[in-house]
XYZ file of C-alpha atoms in Angstrom:
415
model
C 0.000 0.000 0.000
C 1.248 3.481 -0.918
C 0.294 6.424 1.228
C 0.131 9.989 -0.028
C 0.216 12.794 2.503
C -1.587 16.063 1.833
C -1.648 19.089 4.101
C -4.704 21.244 4.496
C -4.518 24.659 2.852
C -1.118 23.697 1.404
C 0.687 24.509 4.650
C 3.526 22.390 5.997
C 2.471 20.340 9.004
C 5.422 21.501 11.121
C 4.136 25.053 11.010
C 1.000 23.912 12.809
C 2.442 21.499 15.308
C 0.049 22.914 17.941
C -2.957 22.009 15.838
C -4.682 18.709 16.356
C -5.334 18.363 12.666
C -3.583 15.314 11.212
C -2.662 14.677 7.616
C -5.342 13.022 5.528
C -4.403 9.539 4.321
C -5.602 8.347 0.951
C -5.453 4.812 -0.263
C -4.863 4.780 -3.965
C -6.472 2.237 -6.229
C -4.656 -0.746 -7.676
C -4.761 0.814 -11.166
C -3.199 4.015 -9.926
C -0.639 2.011 -7.976
C 0.365 0.049 -11.070
C 0.597 3.233 -13.107
C 2.815 5.012 -10.609
C 4.831 1.918 -9.874
C 5.533 1.343 -13.581
C 6.552 4.961 -14.083
C 8.756 4.949 -11.024
C 10.347 1.661 -12.070
C 11.138 3.046 -15.526
C 12.515 6.255 -14.030
C 14.543 4.289 -11.498
C 16.011 2.117 -14.256
C 17.012 5.178 -16.301
C 18.568 6.874 -13.295
C 20.410 3.683 -12.406
C 21.862 3.323 -15.900
C 22.888 6.991 -15.986
C 24.341 6.767 -12.505
C 26.293 3.645 -13.374
C 27.731 5.300 -16.476
C 28.726 8.330 -14.450
C 30.035 6.419 -11.459
C 32.030 3.929 -13.510
C 34.195 5.907 -15.931
C 36.616 4.208 -18.275
C 40.301 4.000 -17.422
C 42.622 4.163 -20.439
C 45.206 1.458 -19.942
C 47.450 1.612 -23.022
C 47.561 3.616 -26.254
C 48.710 1.357 -29.085
C 49.924 3.037 -32.295
C 50.421 1.171 -35.574
C 51.100 2.171 -39.158
C 53.666 4.858 -38.284
C 56.695 3.540 -40.130
C 58.263 7.006 -40.312
C 56.428 9.228 -37.843
C 57.659 9.256 -34.257
C 55.031 8.181 -31.729
C 55.303 11.406 -29.719
C 54.251 13.412 -32.775
C 51.005 11.403 -32.748
C 50.380 11.453 -28.986
C 50.930 15.241 -28.990
C 47.614 15.597 -30.851
C 45.557 13.370 -28.542
C 43.004 14.846 -26.153
C 43.367 11.768 -23.892
C 46.425 9.987 -22.489
C 47.332 6.717 -20.833
C 45.909 6.185 -17.322
C 43.300 8.918 -17.808
C 39.908 8.234 -16.219
C 37.208 9.435 -18.599
C 33.450 9.102 -18.888
C 32.390 7.037 -21.900
C 30.614 9.917 -23.655
C 33.482 12.315 -23.036
C 35.923 9.742 -24.418
C 33.901 9.382 -27.630
C 34.055 13.148 -28.150
C 37.786 13.184 -27.333
C 38.452 10.454 -29.890
C 36.657 12.406 -32.619
C 38.562 15.598 -31.828
C 41.862 13.693 -31.668
C 41.216 12.285 -35.150
C 40.684 15.809 -36.484
C 43.888 17.012 -34.810
C 45.895 14.198 -36.403
C 44.422 14.811 -39.856
C 45.161 18.538 -39.594
C 48.929 18.051 -39.211
C 48.882 16.742 -42.788
C 50.953 13.601 -42.286
C 48.305 10.918 -42.807
C 45.736 9.828 -45.369
C 43.508 8.207 -42.745
C 43.373 7.860 -38.978
C 41.379 5.096 -37.285
C 40.818 4.652 -33.543
C 39.333 1.622 -31.806
C 38.576 0.892 -28.148
C 39.672 -2.536 -26.913
C 37.955 -3.028 -23.510
C 38.780 -5.811 -21.067
C 36.628 -7.489 -18.417
C 37.389 -4.722 -15.953
C 36.588 -1.028 -16.306
C 39.735 -0.366 -18.373
C 40.354 -0.183 -22.086
C 43.183 0.068 -24.597
C 42.996 2.549 -27.458
C 44.306 1.298 -30.794
C 45.336 4.053 -33.207
C 46.139 3.080 -36.782
C 47.479 5.704 -39.183
C 47.989 5.536 -42.928
C 51.046 7.623 -43.725
C 51.417 9.786 -46.799
C 54.372 9.698 -49.144
C 56.651 12.376 -47.701
C 59.284 13.033 -50.390
C 57.864 14.929 -53.362
C 59.770 16.309 -56.355
C 56.877 18.429 -57.636
C 57.126 19.990 -61.097
C 54.893 23.018 -61.544
C 53.587 25.302 -64.268
C 51.781 28.449 -63.170
C 50.457 31.746 -64.451
C 52.132 34.858 -63.097
C 49.083 37.096 -63.375
C 46.950 37.579 -60.304
C 44.205 35.312 -61.640
C 43.192 33.378 -64.747
C 40.819 36.106 -65.989
C 43.607 38.652 -66.139
C 45.934 36.235 -67.942
C 43.182 35.404 -70.463
C 43.216 39.005 -71.701
C 46.617 38.427 -73.324
C 46.855 34.602 -73.426
C 50.610 35.152 -73.317
C 52.401 31.928 -72.371
C 55.589 33.841 -71.711
C 53.849 35.128 -68.592
C 54.219 31.766 -66.883
C 56.522 30.170 -64.355
C 57.809 26.619 -64.394
C 60.214 24.649 -62.283
C 60.311 22.168 -59.463
C 59.677 22.028 -55.723
C 61.729 19.517 -53.776
C 59.722 18.914 -50.618
C 60.530 16.529 -47.809
C 57.607 16.511 -45.384
C 57.876 14.785 -42.017
C 61.659 14.983 -42.256
C 63.291 12.625 -39.701
C 59.785 11.528 -38.667
C 59.372 14.648 -36.537
C 56.910 16.603 -38.724
C 59.773 18.782 -39.933
C 59.579 20.248 -43.409
C 62.422 20.905 -45.844
C 61.722 22.661 -49.158
C 63.917 23.699 -52.054
C 62.448 25.738 -54.897
C 63.867 26.172 -58.381
C 61.619 28.428 -60.463
C 62.318 29.535 -64.014
C 60.378 31.485 -66.604
C 58.777 34.863 -66.000
C 59.614 35.258 -62.292
C 62.811 33.374 -61.553
C 63.465 32.249 -58.001
C 65.890 30.069 -56.076
C 65.522 29.374 -52.381
C 64.891 27.050 -49.475
C 62.962 26.859 -46.194
C 63.119 24.604 -43.152
C 60.546 24.244 -40.383
C 60.817 22.389 -37.070
C 57.467 22.276 -35.228
C 58.882 21.302 -31.813
C 62.311 22.153 -30.434
C 61.623 21.596 -26.720
C 60.473 18.722 -24.511
C 57.047 20.270 -23.921
C 56.450 20.188 -27.679
C 55.043 23.699 -27.839
C 57.891 25.752 -29.359
C 58.909 25.594 -33.017
C 61.365 27.255 -35.390
C 61.429 27.974 -39.118
C 63.781 29.901 -41.390
C 64.554 30.334 -45.075
C 66.075 32.489 -47.796
C 65.177 33.312 -51.423
C 66.592 35.173 -54.399
C 64.305 36.240 -57.248
C 64.526 38.392 -60.367
C 62.132 39.651 -63.065
C 62.299 41.014 -66.591
C 58.876 42.614 -66.071
C 57.130 44.156 -63.052
C 54.103 46.334 -62.285
C 55.437 49.850 -61.770
C 52.157 51.731 -61.148
C 48.355 51.549 -61.083
C 46.055 53.456 -63.404
C 42.238 53.277 -63.153
C 42.734 50.420 -60.695
C 44.648 48.379 -63.269
C 48.320 47.432 -63.035
C 50.749 49.052 -65.477
C 53.786 46.965 -66.478
C 57.302 47.709 -67.656
C 59.398 45.032 -69.383
C 63.000 44.767 -70.570
C 64.226 41.536 -72.151
C 67.878 42.568 -71.889
C 68.054 43.225 -68.140
C 66.243 42.233 -64.979
C 64.199 45.228 -63.936
C 63.945 43.997 -60.346
C 66.106 41.760 -58.154
C 65.086 40.772 -54.654
C 66.892 39.148 -51.722
C 64.772 37.837 -48.883
C 65.409 35.955 -45.638
C 63.242 35.197 -42.620
C 63.190 33.491 -39.225
C 60.145 32.615 -37.139
C 59.593 31.255 -33.643
C 56.219 29.603 -33.069
C 54.366 28.545 -29.942
C 51.415 26.186 -29.827
C 49.349 26.412 -26.664
C 47.024 23.463 -26.227
C 45.515 22.297 -29.503
C 43.963 25.421 -31.033
C 46.112 28.418 -30.063
C 49.107 29.376 -32.225
C 51.500 32.276 -31.622
C 54.493 33.355 -33.666
C 57.183 36.008 -33.524
C 59.043 36.654 -36.765
C 61.572 38.885 -38.407
C 62.617 39.197 -42.035
C 65.025 41.107 -44.203
C 64.230 42.247 -47.742
C 66.387 44.084 -50.278
C 65.139 45.180 -53.704
C 67.030 46.667 -56.626
C 65.137 48.121 -59.607
C 66.195 49.495 -62.967
C 66.395 53.251 -63.601
C 63.478 52.878 -66.014
C 61.125 52.045 -63.157
C 62.085 55.171 -61.213
C 61.600 57.289 -64.339
C 58.063 55.945 -64.719
C 57.200 56.139 -61.012
C 59.397 58.192 -58.725
C 57.433 56.949 -55.684
C 58.048 53.253 -56.323
C 60.602 53.326 -53.462
C 61.444 56.025 -50.922
C 63.420 59.110 -51.987
C 63.457 58.341 -55.719
C 65.810 55.496 -54.945
C 66.555 52.405 -57.030
C 67.280 50.378 -53.886
C 65.161 49.709 -50.823
C 66.038 47.641 -47.769
C 63.811 46.874 -44.819
C 63.821 44.822 -41.665
C 60.397 43.819 -40.415
C 59.275 42.306 -37.134
C 55.840 40.974 -36.372
C 53.643 38.995 -34.014
C 50.716 36.817 -34.997
C 48.024 34.901 -33.139
C 45.686 32.264 -34.564
C 42.865 30.349 -32.937
C 41.981 27.439 -35.194
C 39.070 25.102 -34.449
C 38.251 23.748 -37.913
C 37.380 20.139 -38.605
C 39.867 19.886 -41.500
C 42.168 22.828 -42.155
C 42.936 22.252 -45.881
C 39.197 22.248 -46.691
C 37.083 23.128 -43.688
C 33.342 22.452 -43.536
C 32.744 23.102 -39.832
C 34.326 25.286 -37.187
C 36.041 28.670 -37.245
C 39.444 30.343 -37.285
C 40.485 33.755 -35.972
C 43.761 35.499 -36.889
C 45.428 38.673 -35.655
C 48.725 40.198 -36.789
C 50.872 43.224 -35.931
C 53.756 44.081 -38.270
C 56.385 46.832 -38.088
C 58.154 47.427 -41.385
C 61.375 49.372 -40.999
C 63.346 49.813 -37.777
C 65.181 52.974 -38.806
C 68.606 51.338 -38.997
C 68.943 50.897 -42.770
C 69.201 53.442 -45.561
C 65.992 54.155 -47.502
C 63.951 52.043 -45.125
C 60.153 52.581 -44.860
C 58.545 53.300 -41.503
C 55.202 51.475 -41.448
C 53.066 49.907 -38.738
C 50.034 47.784 -39.604
C 47.412 45.732 -37.770
C 45.346 43.148 -39.589
C 42.768 40.620 -38.494
C 40.429 38.073 -40.036
C 37.751 35.624 -38.976
C 36.355 32.704 -40.970
C 33.322 30.669 -39.967
C 32.022 27.409 -41.473
C 28.545 25.931 -40.992
C 27.130 22.535 -41.882
C 23.576 23.169 -43.099
C 22.914 19.571 -44.137
C 25.281 16.629 -44.663
C 25.916 17.888 -48.223
C 25.280 21.649 -47.985
C 27.748 23.970 -46.249
C 28.071 27.728 -45.858
C 31.167 29.809 -45.111
C 31.816 33.488 -44.434
C 34.994 35.520 -43.997
C 35.775 39.063 -42.873
C 39.260 40.569 -43.055
C 40.573 44.066 -42.434
C 43.794 46.023 -42.151
C 44.737 49.317 -40.516
C 48.040 51.130 -41.046
C 49.653 54.190 -39.601
C 49.472 57.653 -41.073
C 52.942 57.451 -42.607
C 52.773 57.557 -46.391
C 53.964 54.296 -47.917
C 55.894 53.935 -51.181
C 54.104 52.222 -54.064
C 55.919 48.927 -53.406
C 54.390 48.730 -49.908
C 50.804 49.668 -50.799
C 49.261 46.356 -51.823
C 45.697 45.959 -50.579
C 42.765 44.370 -52.432
C 43.178 42.293 -55.557
C 46.404 40.518 -54.598
C 46.686 36.898 -53.521
C 43.656 35.793 -51.515
C 42.452 39.372 -51.069
C 40.542 39.439 -54.340
C 36.884 40.315 -54.944
C 34.720 38.168 -57.179
C 33.672 40.024 -60.314
C 36.612 42.468 -59.998
C 39.418 40.143 -61.047
C 40.812 42.702 -63.502
C 41.228 45.404 -60.861
C 43.369 46.168 -57.818
C 43.019 48.682 -55.033
C 46.242 49.949 -53.488
C 46.217 51.427 -50.029
C 46.975 50.907 -46.377
C 43.492 50.364 -44.926
C 40.706 48.094 -46.099
C 37.855 45.814 -45.037
C 36.725 42.800 -47.044
C 33.779 40.419 -46.558
C 33.268 37.220 -48.582
C 30.896 34.270 -48.337
C 30.151 31.121 -50.281
C 27.734 28.225 -50.400
C 29.090 24.727 -51.029
C 27.434 21.528 -52.198
C 29.122 18.139 -52.008
C 28.804 16.517 -55.428
C 30.647 13.341 -54.451
C 30.600 12.316 -50.778
C 33.794 10.852 -49.356
C 34.219 7.218 -50.302
C 37.104 4.955 -49.302
C 38.062 2.147 -51.683
C 40.532 -0.445 -50.452
C 42.600 -1.670 -53.395
C 45.046 -3.707 -51.339
């Protein structure tokens, strides 16, 4: 028998301890009893299951890594949200495994990453991680257009305005995610150089180092802008511009999504007298030579599902750059702050939307033409305005796009 206690006028019985009124006792019917008993039993079972799952978390015993013939194991474990001997709730572990897979794919060393839980009879489990490594040594021949985009090149269809050569790239050098690149570029814009990047130089695996140097030269360059279109000067007998460039960068990775870097670079440009005749403001002081030392600091928060082609997540970037330290002759004196944010949404499994906003602010110091690139260069182009550029020191750009997956990802095992 189940007893329900009700208090007259909705007042707690202890407030009327002096009263002789007693609580009214109701006997409920068998039907009501069965109804309440069934509901309570179901609720009790759900609470018990939830309580058991919360009270009995999973203990990670061992992390087993296979497939890494080249990659060092610590490069892989650095990207894991979980570690050996961690005690984690089952649902939290499932989320951690998914995020760890994304982290491993984003370092660009593997085709596929698979993770499997191997539980034992106790409340412990092993985690088996199997990676499929990429081919890391690539002699990559290339052929590219030198114009800012295909539409601009199509106006002339001039195949002399092309570059060709080879990249020698050794990714995952020494199995430590290091990168060594050598570039030999011929054709319109000739270049010779190298770069080397070490992602981790300390035991905590959060500090990295990269450096490189390049030499390039051109028979033709853009010397000015008229009606928002680039004007070119060309001389087949001499190189109208020669450039020497070197850089060094220290990076710090905090956690899994925060990236900081401090960099410095040196750049020296020599131009032909013809360029100065056509545009006396190409460099400072009517000079045919300009040198500059730049220092900068960048921050990036990156929480995308797959960095090379993101469909979900977001990334925020912030940069401060000082061009010219006042220690070299004909050196510009420029300070700029730039920032961007990109956001990716999954609307349906095959429809995705992305938006980006980017802006730049510079000081009041007048910049020479060489240092005034703004919209229309590189990734800072506007759709429908491919033929035009906008030079300046301050700008704001917003872009968005809608994507549809024509062919969903499909894995075919040909082994």
